[in-house]
Structures are given as C-alpha cells and as structure tokens.
PDB file of C-alpha atoms and ligand atoms in Angstrom:
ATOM      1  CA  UNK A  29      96.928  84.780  66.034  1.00 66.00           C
ATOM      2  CA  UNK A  30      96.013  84.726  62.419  1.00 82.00           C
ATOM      3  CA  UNK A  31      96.916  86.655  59.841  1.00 88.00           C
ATOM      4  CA  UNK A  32      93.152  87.547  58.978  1.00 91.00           C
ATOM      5  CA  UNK A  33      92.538  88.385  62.342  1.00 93.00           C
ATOM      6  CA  UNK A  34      95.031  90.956  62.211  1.00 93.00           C
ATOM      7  CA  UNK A  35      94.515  92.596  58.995  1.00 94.00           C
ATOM      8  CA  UNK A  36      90.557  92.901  59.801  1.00 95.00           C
ATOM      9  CA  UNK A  37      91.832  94.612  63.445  1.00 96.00           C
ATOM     10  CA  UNK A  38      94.574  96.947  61.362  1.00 95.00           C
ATOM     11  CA  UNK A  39      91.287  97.645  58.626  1.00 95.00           C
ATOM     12  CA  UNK A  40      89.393  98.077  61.825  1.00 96.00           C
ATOM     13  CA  UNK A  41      91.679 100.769  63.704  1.00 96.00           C
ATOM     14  CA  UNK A  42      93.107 102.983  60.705  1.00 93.00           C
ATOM     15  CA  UNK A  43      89.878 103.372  59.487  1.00 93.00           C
ATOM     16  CA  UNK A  44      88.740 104.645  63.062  1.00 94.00           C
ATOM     17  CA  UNK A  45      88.979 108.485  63.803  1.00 93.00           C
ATOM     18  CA  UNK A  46      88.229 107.923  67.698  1.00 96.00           C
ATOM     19  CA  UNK A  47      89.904 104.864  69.575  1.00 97.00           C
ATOM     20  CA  UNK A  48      88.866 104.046  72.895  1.00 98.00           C
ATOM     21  CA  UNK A  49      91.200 101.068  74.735  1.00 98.00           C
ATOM     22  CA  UNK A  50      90.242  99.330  77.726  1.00 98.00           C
ATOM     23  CA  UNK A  51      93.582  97.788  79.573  1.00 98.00           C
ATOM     24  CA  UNK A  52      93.899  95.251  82.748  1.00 98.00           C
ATOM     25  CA  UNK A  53      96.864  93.956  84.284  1.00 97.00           C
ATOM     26  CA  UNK A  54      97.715  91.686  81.179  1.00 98.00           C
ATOM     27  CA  UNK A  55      99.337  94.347  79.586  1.00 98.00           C
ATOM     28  CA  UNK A  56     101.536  95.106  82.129  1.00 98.00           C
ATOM     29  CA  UNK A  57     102.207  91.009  82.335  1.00 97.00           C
ATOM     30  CA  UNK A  58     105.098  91.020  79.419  1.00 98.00           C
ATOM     31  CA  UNK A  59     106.900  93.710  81.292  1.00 98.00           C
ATOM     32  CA  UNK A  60     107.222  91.414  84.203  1.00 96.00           C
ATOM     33  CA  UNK A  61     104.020  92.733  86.515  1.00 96.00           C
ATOM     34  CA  UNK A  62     101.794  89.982  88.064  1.00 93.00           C
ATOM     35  CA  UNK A  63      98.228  89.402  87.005  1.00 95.00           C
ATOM     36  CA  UNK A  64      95.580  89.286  89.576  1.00 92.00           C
ATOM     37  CA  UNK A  65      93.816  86.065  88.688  1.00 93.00           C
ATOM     38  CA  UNK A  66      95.103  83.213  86.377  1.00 83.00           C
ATOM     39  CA  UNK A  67      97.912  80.640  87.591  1.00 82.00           C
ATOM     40  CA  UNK A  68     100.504  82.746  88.512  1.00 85.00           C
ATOM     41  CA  UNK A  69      97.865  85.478  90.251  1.00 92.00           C
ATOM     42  CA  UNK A  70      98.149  87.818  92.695  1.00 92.00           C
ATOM     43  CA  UNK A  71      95.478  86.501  94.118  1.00 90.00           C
ATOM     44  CA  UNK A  72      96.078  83.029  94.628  1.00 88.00           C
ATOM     45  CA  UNK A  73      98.989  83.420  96.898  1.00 86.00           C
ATOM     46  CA  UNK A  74      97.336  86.742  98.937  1.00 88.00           C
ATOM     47  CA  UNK A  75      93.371  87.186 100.249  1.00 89.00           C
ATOM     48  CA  UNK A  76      92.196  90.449  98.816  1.00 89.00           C
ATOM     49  CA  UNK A  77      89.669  90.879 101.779  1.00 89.00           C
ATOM     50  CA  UNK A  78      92.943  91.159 103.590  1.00 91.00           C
ATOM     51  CA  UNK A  79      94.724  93.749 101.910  1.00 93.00           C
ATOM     52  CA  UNK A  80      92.413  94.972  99.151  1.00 95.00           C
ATOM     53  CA  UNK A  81      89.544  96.581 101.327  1.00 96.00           C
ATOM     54  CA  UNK A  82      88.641  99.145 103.654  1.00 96.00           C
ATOM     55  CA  UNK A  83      88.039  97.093 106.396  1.00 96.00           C
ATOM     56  CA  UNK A  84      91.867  95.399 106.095  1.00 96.00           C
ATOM     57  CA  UNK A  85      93.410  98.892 106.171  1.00 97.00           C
ATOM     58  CA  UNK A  86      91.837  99.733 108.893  1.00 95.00           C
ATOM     59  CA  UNK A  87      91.954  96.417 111.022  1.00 96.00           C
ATOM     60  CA  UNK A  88      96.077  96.649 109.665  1.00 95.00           C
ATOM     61  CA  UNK A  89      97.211 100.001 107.866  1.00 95.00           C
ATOM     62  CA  UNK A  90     101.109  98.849 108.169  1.00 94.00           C
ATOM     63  CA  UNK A  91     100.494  95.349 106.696  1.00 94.00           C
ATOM     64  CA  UNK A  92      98.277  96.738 103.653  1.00 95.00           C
ATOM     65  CA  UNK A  93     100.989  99.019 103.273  1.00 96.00           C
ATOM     66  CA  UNK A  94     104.073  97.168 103.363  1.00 94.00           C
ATOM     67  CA  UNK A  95     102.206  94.608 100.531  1.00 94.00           C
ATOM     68  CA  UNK A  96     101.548  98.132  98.387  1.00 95.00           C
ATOM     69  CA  UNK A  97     105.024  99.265  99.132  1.00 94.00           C
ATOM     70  CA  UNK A  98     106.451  95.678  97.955  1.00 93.00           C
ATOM     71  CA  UNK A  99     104.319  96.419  94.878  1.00 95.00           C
ATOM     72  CA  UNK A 100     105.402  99.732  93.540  1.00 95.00           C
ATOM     73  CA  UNK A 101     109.114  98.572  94.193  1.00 94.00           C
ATOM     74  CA  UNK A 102     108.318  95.480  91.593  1.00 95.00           C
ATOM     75  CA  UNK A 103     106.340  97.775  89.149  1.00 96.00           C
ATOM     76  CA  UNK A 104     109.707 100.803  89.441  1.00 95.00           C
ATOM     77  CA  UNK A 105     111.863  97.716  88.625  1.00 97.00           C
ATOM     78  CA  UNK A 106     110.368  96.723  85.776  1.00 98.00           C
ATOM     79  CA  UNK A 107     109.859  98.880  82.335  1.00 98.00           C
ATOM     80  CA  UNK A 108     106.776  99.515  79.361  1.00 98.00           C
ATOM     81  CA  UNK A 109     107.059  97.328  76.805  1.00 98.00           C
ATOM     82  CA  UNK A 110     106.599  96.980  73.069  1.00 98.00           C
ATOM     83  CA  UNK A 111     102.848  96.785  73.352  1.00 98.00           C
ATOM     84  CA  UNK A 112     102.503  99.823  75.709  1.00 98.00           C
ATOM     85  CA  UNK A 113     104.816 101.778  73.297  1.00 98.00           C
ATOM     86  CA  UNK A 114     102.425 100.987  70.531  1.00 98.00           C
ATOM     87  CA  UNK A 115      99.287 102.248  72.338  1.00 98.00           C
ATOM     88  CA  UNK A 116     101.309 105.579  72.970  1.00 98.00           C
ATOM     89  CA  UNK A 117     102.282 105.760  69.486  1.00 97.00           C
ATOM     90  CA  UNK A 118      98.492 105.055  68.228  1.00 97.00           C
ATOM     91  CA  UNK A 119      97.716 108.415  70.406  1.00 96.00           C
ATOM     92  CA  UNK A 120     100.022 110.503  68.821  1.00 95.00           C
ATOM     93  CA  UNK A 121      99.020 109.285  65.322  1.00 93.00           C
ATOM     94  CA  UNK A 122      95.392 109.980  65.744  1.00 92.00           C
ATOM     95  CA  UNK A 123      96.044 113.627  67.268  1.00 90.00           C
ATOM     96  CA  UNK A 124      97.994 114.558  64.061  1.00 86.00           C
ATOM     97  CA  UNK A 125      95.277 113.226  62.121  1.00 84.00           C
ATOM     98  CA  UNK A 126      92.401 115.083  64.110  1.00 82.00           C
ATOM     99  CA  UNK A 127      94.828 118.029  64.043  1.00 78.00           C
ATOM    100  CA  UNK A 128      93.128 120.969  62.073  1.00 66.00           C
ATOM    101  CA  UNK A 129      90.365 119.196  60.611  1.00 66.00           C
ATOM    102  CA  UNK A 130      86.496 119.252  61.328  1.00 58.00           C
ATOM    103  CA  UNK A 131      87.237 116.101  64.414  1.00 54.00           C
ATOM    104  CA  UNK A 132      89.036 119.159  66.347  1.00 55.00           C
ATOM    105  CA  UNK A 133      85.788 120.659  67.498  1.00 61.00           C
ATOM    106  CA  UNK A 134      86.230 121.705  71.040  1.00 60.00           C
ATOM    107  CA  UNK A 135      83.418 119.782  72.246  1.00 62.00           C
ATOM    108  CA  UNK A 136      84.218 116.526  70.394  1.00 67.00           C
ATOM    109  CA  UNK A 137      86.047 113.588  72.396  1.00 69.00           C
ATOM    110  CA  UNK A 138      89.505 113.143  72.434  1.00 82.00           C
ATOM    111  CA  UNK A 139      90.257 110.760  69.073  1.00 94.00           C
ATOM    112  CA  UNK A 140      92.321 108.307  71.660  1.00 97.00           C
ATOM    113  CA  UNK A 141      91.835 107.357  74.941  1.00 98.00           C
ATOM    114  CA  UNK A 142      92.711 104.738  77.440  1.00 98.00           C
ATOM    115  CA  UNK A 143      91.070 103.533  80.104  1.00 98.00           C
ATOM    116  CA  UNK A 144      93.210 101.332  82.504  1.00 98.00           C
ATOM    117  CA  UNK A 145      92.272  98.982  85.644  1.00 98.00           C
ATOM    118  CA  UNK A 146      95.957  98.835  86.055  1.00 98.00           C
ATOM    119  CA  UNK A 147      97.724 100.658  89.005  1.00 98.00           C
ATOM    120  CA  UNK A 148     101.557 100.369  87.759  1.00 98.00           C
ATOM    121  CA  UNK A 149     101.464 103.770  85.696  1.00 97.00           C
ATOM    122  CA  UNK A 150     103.456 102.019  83.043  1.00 98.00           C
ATOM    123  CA  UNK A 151     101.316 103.536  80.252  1.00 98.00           C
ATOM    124  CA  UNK A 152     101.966 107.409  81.224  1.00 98.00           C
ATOM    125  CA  UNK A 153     105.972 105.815  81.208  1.00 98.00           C
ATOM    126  CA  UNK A 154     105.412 104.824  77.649  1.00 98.00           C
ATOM    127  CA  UNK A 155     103.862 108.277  76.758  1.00 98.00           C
ATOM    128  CA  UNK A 156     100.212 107.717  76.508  1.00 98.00           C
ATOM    129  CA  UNK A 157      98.579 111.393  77.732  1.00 97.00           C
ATOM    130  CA  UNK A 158      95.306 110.807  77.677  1.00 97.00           C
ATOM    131  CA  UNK A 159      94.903 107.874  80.453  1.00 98.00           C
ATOM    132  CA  UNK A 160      91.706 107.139  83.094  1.00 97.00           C
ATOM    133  CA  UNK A 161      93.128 105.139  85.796  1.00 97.00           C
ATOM    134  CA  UNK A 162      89.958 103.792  86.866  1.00 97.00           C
ATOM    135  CA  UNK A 163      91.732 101.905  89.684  1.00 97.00           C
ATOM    136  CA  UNK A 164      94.320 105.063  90.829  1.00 96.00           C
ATOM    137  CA  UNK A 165      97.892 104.841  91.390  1.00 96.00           C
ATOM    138  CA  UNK A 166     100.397 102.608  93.027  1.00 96.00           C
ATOM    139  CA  UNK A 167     102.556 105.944  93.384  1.00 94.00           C
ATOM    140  CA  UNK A 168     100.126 107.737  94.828  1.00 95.00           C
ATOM    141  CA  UNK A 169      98.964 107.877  98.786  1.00 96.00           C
ATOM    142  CA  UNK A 170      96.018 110.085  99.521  1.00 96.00           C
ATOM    143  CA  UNK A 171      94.721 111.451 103.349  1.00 97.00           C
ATOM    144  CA  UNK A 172      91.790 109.596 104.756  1.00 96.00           C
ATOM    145  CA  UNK A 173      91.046 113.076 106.489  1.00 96.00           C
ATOM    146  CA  UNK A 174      91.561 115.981 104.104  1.00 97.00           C
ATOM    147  CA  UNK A 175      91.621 113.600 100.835  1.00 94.00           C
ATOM    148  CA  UNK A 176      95.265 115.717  99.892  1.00 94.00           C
ATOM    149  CA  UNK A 177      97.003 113.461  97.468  1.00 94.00           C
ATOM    150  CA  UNK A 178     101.025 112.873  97.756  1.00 93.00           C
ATOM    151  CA  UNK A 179     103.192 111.630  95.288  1.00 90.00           C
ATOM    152  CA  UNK A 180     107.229 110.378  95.284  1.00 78.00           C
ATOM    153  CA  UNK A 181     106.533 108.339  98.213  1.00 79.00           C
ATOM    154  CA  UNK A 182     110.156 107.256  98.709  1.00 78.00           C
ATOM    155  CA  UNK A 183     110.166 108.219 102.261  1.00 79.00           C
ATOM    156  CA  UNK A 184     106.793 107.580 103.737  1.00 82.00           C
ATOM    157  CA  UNK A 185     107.020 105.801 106.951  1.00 84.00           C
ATOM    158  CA  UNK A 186     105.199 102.430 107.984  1.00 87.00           C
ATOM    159  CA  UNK A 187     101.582 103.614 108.930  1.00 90.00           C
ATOM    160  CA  UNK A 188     101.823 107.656 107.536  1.00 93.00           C
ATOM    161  CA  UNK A 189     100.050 110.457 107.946  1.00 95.00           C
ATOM    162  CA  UNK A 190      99.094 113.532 106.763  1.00 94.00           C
ATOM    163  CA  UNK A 191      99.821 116.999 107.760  1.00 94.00           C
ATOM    164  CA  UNK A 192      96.281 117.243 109.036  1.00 96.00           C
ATOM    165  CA  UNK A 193      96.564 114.494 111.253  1.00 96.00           C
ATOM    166  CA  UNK A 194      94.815 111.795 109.466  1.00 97.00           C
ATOM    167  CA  UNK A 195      95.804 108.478 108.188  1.00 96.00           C
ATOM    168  CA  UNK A 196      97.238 108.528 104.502  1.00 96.00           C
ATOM    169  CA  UNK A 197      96.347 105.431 102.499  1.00 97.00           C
ATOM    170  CA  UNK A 198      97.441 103.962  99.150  1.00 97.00           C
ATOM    171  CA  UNK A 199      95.902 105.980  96.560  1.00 96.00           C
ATOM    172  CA  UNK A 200      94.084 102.892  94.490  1.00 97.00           C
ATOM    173  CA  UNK A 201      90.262 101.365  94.671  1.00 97.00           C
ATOM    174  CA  UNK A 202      89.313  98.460  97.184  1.00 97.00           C
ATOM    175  CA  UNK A 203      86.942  96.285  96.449  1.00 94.00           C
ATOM    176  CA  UNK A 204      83.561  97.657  97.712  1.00 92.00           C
ATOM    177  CA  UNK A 205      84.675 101.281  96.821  1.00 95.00           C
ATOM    178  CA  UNK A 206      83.636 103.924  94.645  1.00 93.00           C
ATOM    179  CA  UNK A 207      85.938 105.124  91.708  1.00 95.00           C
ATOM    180  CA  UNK A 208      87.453 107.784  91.458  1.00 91.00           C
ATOM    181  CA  UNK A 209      85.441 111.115  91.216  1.00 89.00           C
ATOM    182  CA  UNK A 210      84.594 111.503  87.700  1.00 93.00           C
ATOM    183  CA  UNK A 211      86.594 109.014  86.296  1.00 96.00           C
ATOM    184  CA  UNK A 212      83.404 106.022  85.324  1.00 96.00           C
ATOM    185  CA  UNK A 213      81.601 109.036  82.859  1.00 96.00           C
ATOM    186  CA  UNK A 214      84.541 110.343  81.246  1.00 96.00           C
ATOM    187  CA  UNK A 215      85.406 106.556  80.320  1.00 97.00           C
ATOM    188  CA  UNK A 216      81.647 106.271  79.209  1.00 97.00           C
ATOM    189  CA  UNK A 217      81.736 109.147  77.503  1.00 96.00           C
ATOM    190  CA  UNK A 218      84.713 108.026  75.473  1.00 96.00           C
ATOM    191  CA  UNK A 219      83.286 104.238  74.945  1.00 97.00           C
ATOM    192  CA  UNK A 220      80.362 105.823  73.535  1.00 97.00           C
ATOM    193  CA  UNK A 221      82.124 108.230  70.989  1.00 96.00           C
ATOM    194  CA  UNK A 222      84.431 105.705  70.130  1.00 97.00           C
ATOM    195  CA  UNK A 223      84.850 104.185  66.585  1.00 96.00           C
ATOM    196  CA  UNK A 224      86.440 101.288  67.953  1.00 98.00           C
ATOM    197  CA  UNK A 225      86.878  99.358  71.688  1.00 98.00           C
ATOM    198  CA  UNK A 226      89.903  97.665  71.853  1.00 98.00           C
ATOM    199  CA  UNK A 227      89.720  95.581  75.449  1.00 98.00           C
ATOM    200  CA  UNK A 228      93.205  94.321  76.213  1.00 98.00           C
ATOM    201  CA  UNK A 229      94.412  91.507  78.931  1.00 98.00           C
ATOM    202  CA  UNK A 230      91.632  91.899  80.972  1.00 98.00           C
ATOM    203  CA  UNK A 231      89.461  88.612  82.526  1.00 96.00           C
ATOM    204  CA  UNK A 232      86.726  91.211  82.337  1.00 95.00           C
ATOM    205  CA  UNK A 233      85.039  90.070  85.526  1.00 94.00           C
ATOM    206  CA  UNK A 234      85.441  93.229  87.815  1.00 93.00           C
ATOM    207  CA  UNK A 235      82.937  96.300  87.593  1.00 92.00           C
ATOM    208  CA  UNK A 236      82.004  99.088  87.079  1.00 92.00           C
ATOM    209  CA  UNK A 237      85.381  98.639  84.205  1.00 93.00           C
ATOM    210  CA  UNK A 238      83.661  95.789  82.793  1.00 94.00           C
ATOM    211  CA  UNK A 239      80.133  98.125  81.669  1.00 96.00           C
ATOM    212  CA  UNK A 240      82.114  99.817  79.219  1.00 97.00           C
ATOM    213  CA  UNK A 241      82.060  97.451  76.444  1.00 98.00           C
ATOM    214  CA  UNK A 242      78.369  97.366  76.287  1.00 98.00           C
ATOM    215  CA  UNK A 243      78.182 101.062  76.496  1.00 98.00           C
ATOM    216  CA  UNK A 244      80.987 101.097  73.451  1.00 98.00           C
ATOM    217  CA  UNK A 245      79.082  98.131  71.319  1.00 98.00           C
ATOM    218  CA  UNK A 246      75.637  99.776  72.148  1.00 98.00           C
ATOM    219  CA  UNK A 247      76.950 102.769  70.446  1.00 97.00           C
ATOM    220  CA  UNK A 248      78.112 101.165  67.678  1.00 97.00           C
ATOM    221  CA  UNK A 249      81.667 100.665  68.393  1.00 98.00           C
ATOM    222  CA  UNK A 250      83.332  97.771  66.733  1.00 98.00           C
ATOM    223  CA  UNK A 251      85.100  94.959  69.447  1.00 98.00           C
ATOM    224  CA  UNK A 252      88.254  93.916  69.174  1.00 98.00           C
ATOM    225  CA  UNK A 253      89.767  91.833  72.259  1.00 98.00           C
ATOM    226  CA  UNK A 254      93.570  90.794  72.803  1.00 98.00           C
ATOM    227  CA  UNK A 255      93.924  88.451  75.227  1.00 98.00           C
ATOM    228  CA  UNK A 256      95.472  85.026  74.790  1.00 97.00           C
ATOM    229  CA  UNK A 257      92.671  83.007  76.998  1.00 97.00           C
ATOM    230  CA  UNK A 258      89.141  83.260  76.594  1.00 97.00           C
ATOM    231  CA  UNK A 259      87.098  85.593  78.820  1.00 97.00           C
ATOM    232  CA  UNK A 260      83.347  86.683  79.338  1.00 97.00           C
ATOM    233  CA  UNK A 261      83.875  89.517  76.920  1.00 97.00           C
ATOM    234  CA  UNK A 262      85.175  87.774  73.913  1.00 97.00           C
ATOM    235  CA  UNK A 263      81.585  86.831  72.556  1.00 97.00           C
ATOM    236  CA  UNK A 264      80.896  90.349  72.265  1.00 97.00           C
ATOM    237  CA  UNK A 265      84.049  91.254  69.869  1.00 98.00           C
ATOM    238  CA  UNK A 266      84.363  91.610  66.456  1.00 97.00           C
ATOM    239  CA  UNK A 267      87.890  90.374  66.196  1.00 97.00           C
ATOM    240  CA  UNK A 268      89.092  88.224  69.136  1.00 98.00           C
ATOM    241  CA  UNK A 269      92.974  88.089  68.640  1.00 97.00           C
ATOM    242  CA  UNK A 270      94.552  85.051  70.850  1.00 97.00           C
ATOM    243  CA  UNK A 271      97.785  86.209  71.584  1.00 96.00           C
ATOM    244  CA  UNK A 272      99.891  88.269  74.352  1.00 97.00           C
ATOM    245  CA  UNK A 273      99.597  91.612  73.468  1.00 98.00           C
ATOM    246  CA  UNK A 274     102.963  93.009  73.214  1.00 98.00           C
ATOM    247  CA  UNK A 275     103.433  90.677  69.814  1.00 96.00           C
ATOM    248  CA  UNK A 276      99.647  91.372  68.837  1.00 97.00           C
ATOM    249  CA  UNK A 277     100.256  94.838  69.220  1.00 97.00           C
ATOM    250  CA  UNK A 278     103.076  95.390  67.419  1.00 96.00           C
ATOM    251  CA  UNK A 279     102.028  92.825  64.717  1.00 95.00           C
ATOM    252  CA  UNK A 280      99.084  95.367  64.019  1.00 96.00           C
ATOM    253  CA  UNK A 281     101.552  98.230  63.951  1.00 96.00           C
ATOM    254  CA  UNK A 282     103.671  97.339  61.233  1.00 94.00           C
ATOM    255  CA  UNK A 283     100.684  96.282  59.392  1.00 93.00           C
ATOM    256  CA  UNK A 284      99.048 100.166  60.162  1.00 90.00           C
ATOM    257  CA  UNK A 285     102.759 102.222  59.999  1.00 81.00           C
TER     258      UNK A 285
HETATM  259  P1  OAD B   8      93.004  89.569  85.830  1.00 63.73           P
HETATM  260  O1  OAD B   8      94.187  88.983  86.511  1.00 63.73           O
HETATM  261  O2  OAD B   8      91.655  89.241  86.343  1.00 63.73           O
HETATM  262  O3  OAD B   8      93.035  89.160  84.276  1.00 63.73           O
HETATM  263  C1  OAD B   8      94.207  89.249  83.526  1.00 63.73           C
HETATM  264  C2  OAD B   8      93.873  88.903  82.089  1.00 63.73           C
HETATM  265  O4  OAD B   8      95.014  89.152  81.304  1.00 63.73           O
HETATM  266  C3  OAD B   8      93.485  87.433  81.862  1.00 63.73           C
HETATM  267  O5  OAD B   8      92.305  87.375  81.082  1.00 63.73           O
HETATM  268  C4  OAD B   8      94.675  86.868  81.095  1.00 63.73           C
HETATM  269  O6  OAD B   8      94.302  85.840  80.172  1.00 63.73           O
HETATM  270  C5  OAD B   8      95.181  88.096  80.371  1.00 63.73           C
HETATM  271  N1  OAD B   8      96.614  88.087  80.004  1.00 63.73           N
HETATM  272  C6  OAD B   8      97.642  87.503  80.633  1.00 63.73           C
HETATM  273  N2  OAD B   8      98.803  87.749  79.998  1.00 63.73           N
HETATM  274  C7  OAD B   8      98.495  88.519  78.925  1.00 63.73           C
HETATM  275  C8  OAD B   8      99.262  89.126  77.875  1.00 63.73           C
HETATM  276  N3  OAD B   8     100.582  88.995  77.819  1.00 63.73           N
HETATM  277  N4  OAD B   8      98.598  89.845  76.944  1.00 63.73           N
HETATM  278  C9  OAD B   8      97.256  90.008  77.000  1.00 63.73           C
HETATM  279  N5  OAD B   8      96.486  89.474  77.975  1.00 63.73           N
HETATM  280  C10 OAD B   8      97.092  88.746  78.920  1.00 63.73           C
HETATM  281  O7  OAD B   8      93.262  91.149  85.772  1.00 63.73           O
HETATM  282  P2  OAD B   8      92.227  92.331  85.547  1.00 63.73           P
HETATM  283  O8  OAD B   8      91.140  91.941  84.607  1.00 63.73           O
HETATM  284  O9  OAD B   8      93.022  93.527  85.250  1.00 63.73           O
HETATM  285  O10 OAD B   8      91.227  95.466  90.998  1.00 63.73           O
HETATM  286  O11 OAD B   8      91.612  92.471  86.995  1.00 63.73           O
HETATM  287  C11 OAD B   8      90.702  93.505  87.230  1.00 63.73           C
HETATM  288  C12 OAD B   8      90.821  94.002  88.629  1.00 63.73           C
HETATM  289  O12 OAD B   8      90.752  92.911  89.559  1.00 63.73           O
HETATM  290  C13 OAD B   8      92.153  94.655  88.973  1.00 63.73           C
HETATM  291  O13 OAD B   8      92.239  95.997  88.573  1.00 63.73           O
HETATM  292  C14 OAD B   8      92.191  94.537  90.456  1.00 63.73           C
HETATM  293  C15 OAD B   8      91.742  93.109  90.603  1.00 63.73           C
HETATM  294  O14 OAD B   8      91.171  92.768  91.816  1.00 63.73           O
HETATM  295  C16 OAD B   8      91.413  95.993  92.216  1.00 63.73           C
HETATM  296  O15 OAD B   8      92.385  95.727  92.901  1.00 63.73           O
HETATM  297  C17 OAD B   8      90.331  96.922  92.621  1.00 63.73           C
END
C-alpha cells in the first residue's frame, strides 16, 4: 500500500457526492469469517454442489442446515471490525453532506450505498443503513411454500417448517438461483449514479455481483479496488490498493477525517 495510492483514493472519495461500495467475504476476513475461495476457503474443505444448491437441500435439508447453522454460530462469535466501522462512518458523513442541499432531491440516489455478497450481516452491526445483501442473510430462514421470512432462529429445529406446512430453508442464494427480488436493479441503479465504485475483498468471479463494475465504470464512475491479491477486476480500477482492508480503510480515513 503506497502512500500515493492512498491519497489519490482519499482525493478520489471526498471529492465524491455519491459512493457506491461493492463488498465480498474479504471484508468480513479480519473479523475472523472464512473466505470462500483462496487457501484457507470455504470451499476447499466443503463441495458447494453439496450444500450450496437447490438440489443439496432437497436431496439433504438437515445436512445443508446443520453446515448454515455451524455458520451463523461462527459469524455471532465474531465482531465488525475497523474497516466495516469506516464504511458506516463514510455513510453518515455523506448524508450530512447531502443533507439540505440540491443532492436531497427525492428522486436522486442515496449518496452511499453498499452492496454486499456477504451473508454474515456484520455491516448492518457496524451501522451501515443503506445495505443490498445481494446474497441474503445467514440469520434469516424463509418458507419454501408461502416464501414468509423468519428471523432469531435460535430455536429452529433440524429440518423446520413453516406454519403453512412447508419446508423453511436458509434465507441466502445457491448457486443456480435468482437474487433476491429487486435487489440486482437497485444495486445497478446505485453503480450507475455513483461518483465512485469502491470493490472491496472480492475475487470478483461470481455473477450477477460481478456486472456492477462495468455498469459503475460505463457510467463514469471512478474504480478503486482493495484487495491484497490480484483479481479479474483490478485492470478495470483506477486505484488498486494491495492491502487488507481493515488497515486500507482506516488509512484512508484519517487521511479524509
Ligand atoms: P472469495 O472467497 O471468492 O474472494 C475473497 C477475496 O477477498 C479474495 O480476492 C481475497 O484476495 C480477498 N481478501 C482476503 N482477505 C482480505 C482482506 N483482509 N481484505 C480485503 N480483501 C481480502 O469471496 P467472494 O468474492 O465474496 O456466494 O465470493 C463470492 C461468492 O462466492 C460468495 O458470496 C458466495 C461464494 O460462492 C454464494 O454462496 C452464492
């Protein structure tokens, strides 16, 4: 991480009146959450076509279960860190700055928003309000029947159900599935009105999440990536900063306060 790097990302950001940052699961990797491909990856030690689909829920709802039950008790164990508290604070600055002026036109974008792959809910724990969790929630288990959504899911048994009768699943995106109503345009929508696309710890390989850089840069947005290895998106940035993001992060906060 140089220091030109991050005073062209700090010029970059505080000059910006609408932020739009794109998060995978390598911002929730310095709070102790595993990444899903890379050395230490998810999955390398577990087959997502067994617990990551449709078909494996159905073939074995308890199994899938018990491995999303083992991972919202790691995620509750664990807390947001420095990085995610920076994001949250980045909201809050922008608001007060689009408070009252022309930028608070109904109909204009929200100046911040945050579009996450990540399923941990560690950013609404750090106080970011304006999240799309394009990949829902670990927290969250929704009816295969009825669709009825439940949260606090302390007590749910091994293979629950709903009130209705049908099967409830975990409330997150398999591969092969569509996201969740809505949730694809009103990240578009906020790539494309953004000033700025700031893509955090993702490897950038999984879609539709991927689309919305080119959606961001084809609208003029300027690129910045954090992300200490190189990915497929990093040719496309402005500013590639090559470091974890909890120090990058908070590097270009004291730089911005
Ligand atoms: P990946 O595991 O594919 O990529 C994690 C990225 O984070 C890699 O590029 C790492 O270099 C980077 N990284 C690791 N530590 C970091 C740190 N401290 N700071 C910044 N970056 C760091 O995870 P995703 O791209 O999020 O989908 O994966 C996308 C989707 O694939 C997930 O949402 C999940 C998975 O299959 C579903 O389950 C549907």
């Amino acid at each position: 991480m140089t220091q030109r790097e991050m005073d062209r990302a700090c010029e970059i950001l505080s000059a910006a009146r609408s932020i739009c940052v794109s998060t995978g699961s390598g911002m929730s990797a310095e709070s102790g959450v595993a990444t899903f491909r890379g050395a230490d990856g998810l999955w390398n030690n577990f087959r997502p076509e067994e617990l990551a689909t449709p078909a494996a829920f159905r073939r074995q709802p308890a199994v899938v279960w018990a491995w999303y039950r083992t991972r919202r008790a790691q995620v509750r164990a664990v807390e947001p860190h420095a990085g995610h508290l920076v994001l949250a604070a980045w909201e809050a600055r922008l608001a007060l700055s689009a408070c009252g002026s022309a930028d608070s036109e109904p109909d204009r974008p929200l100046p911040f928003t945050l579009v996450t792959q990540n399923v941990d809910g560690l950013h609404h724990r750090a106080g970011s309000r304006n999240i799309i969790e394009l990949h829902g929630r670990l927290d969250i288990a929704r009816c295969t029947g009825c669709a009825l959504e439940q949260r606090g899911l302390d007590d749910l048994g091994e293979d629950p159900r709903c009130p209705c009768g049908a099967r409830m699943r975990p409330g997150v995106v398999w591969f092969g599935e569509m996201l969740p109503d809505g949730a694809l345009e009103l990240a578009a929508n906020a790539a494309a009105a953004a000033d700025v696309f700031l893509v955090i710890g993702t490897s950038g390989v999984v879609e539709p999440a991927t689309s919305l850089i080119h959606v961001a840069r084809s609208n003029g947005a300027k690129i910045i990536e954090i992300n200490p290895e190189a990915t497929p998106l990093s040719g496309l940035a402005n500013v590639v900063i090559r470091a974890k993001c909890g120090a990058a992060l908070t590097a270009i906060e004291e730089r911005w306060r």
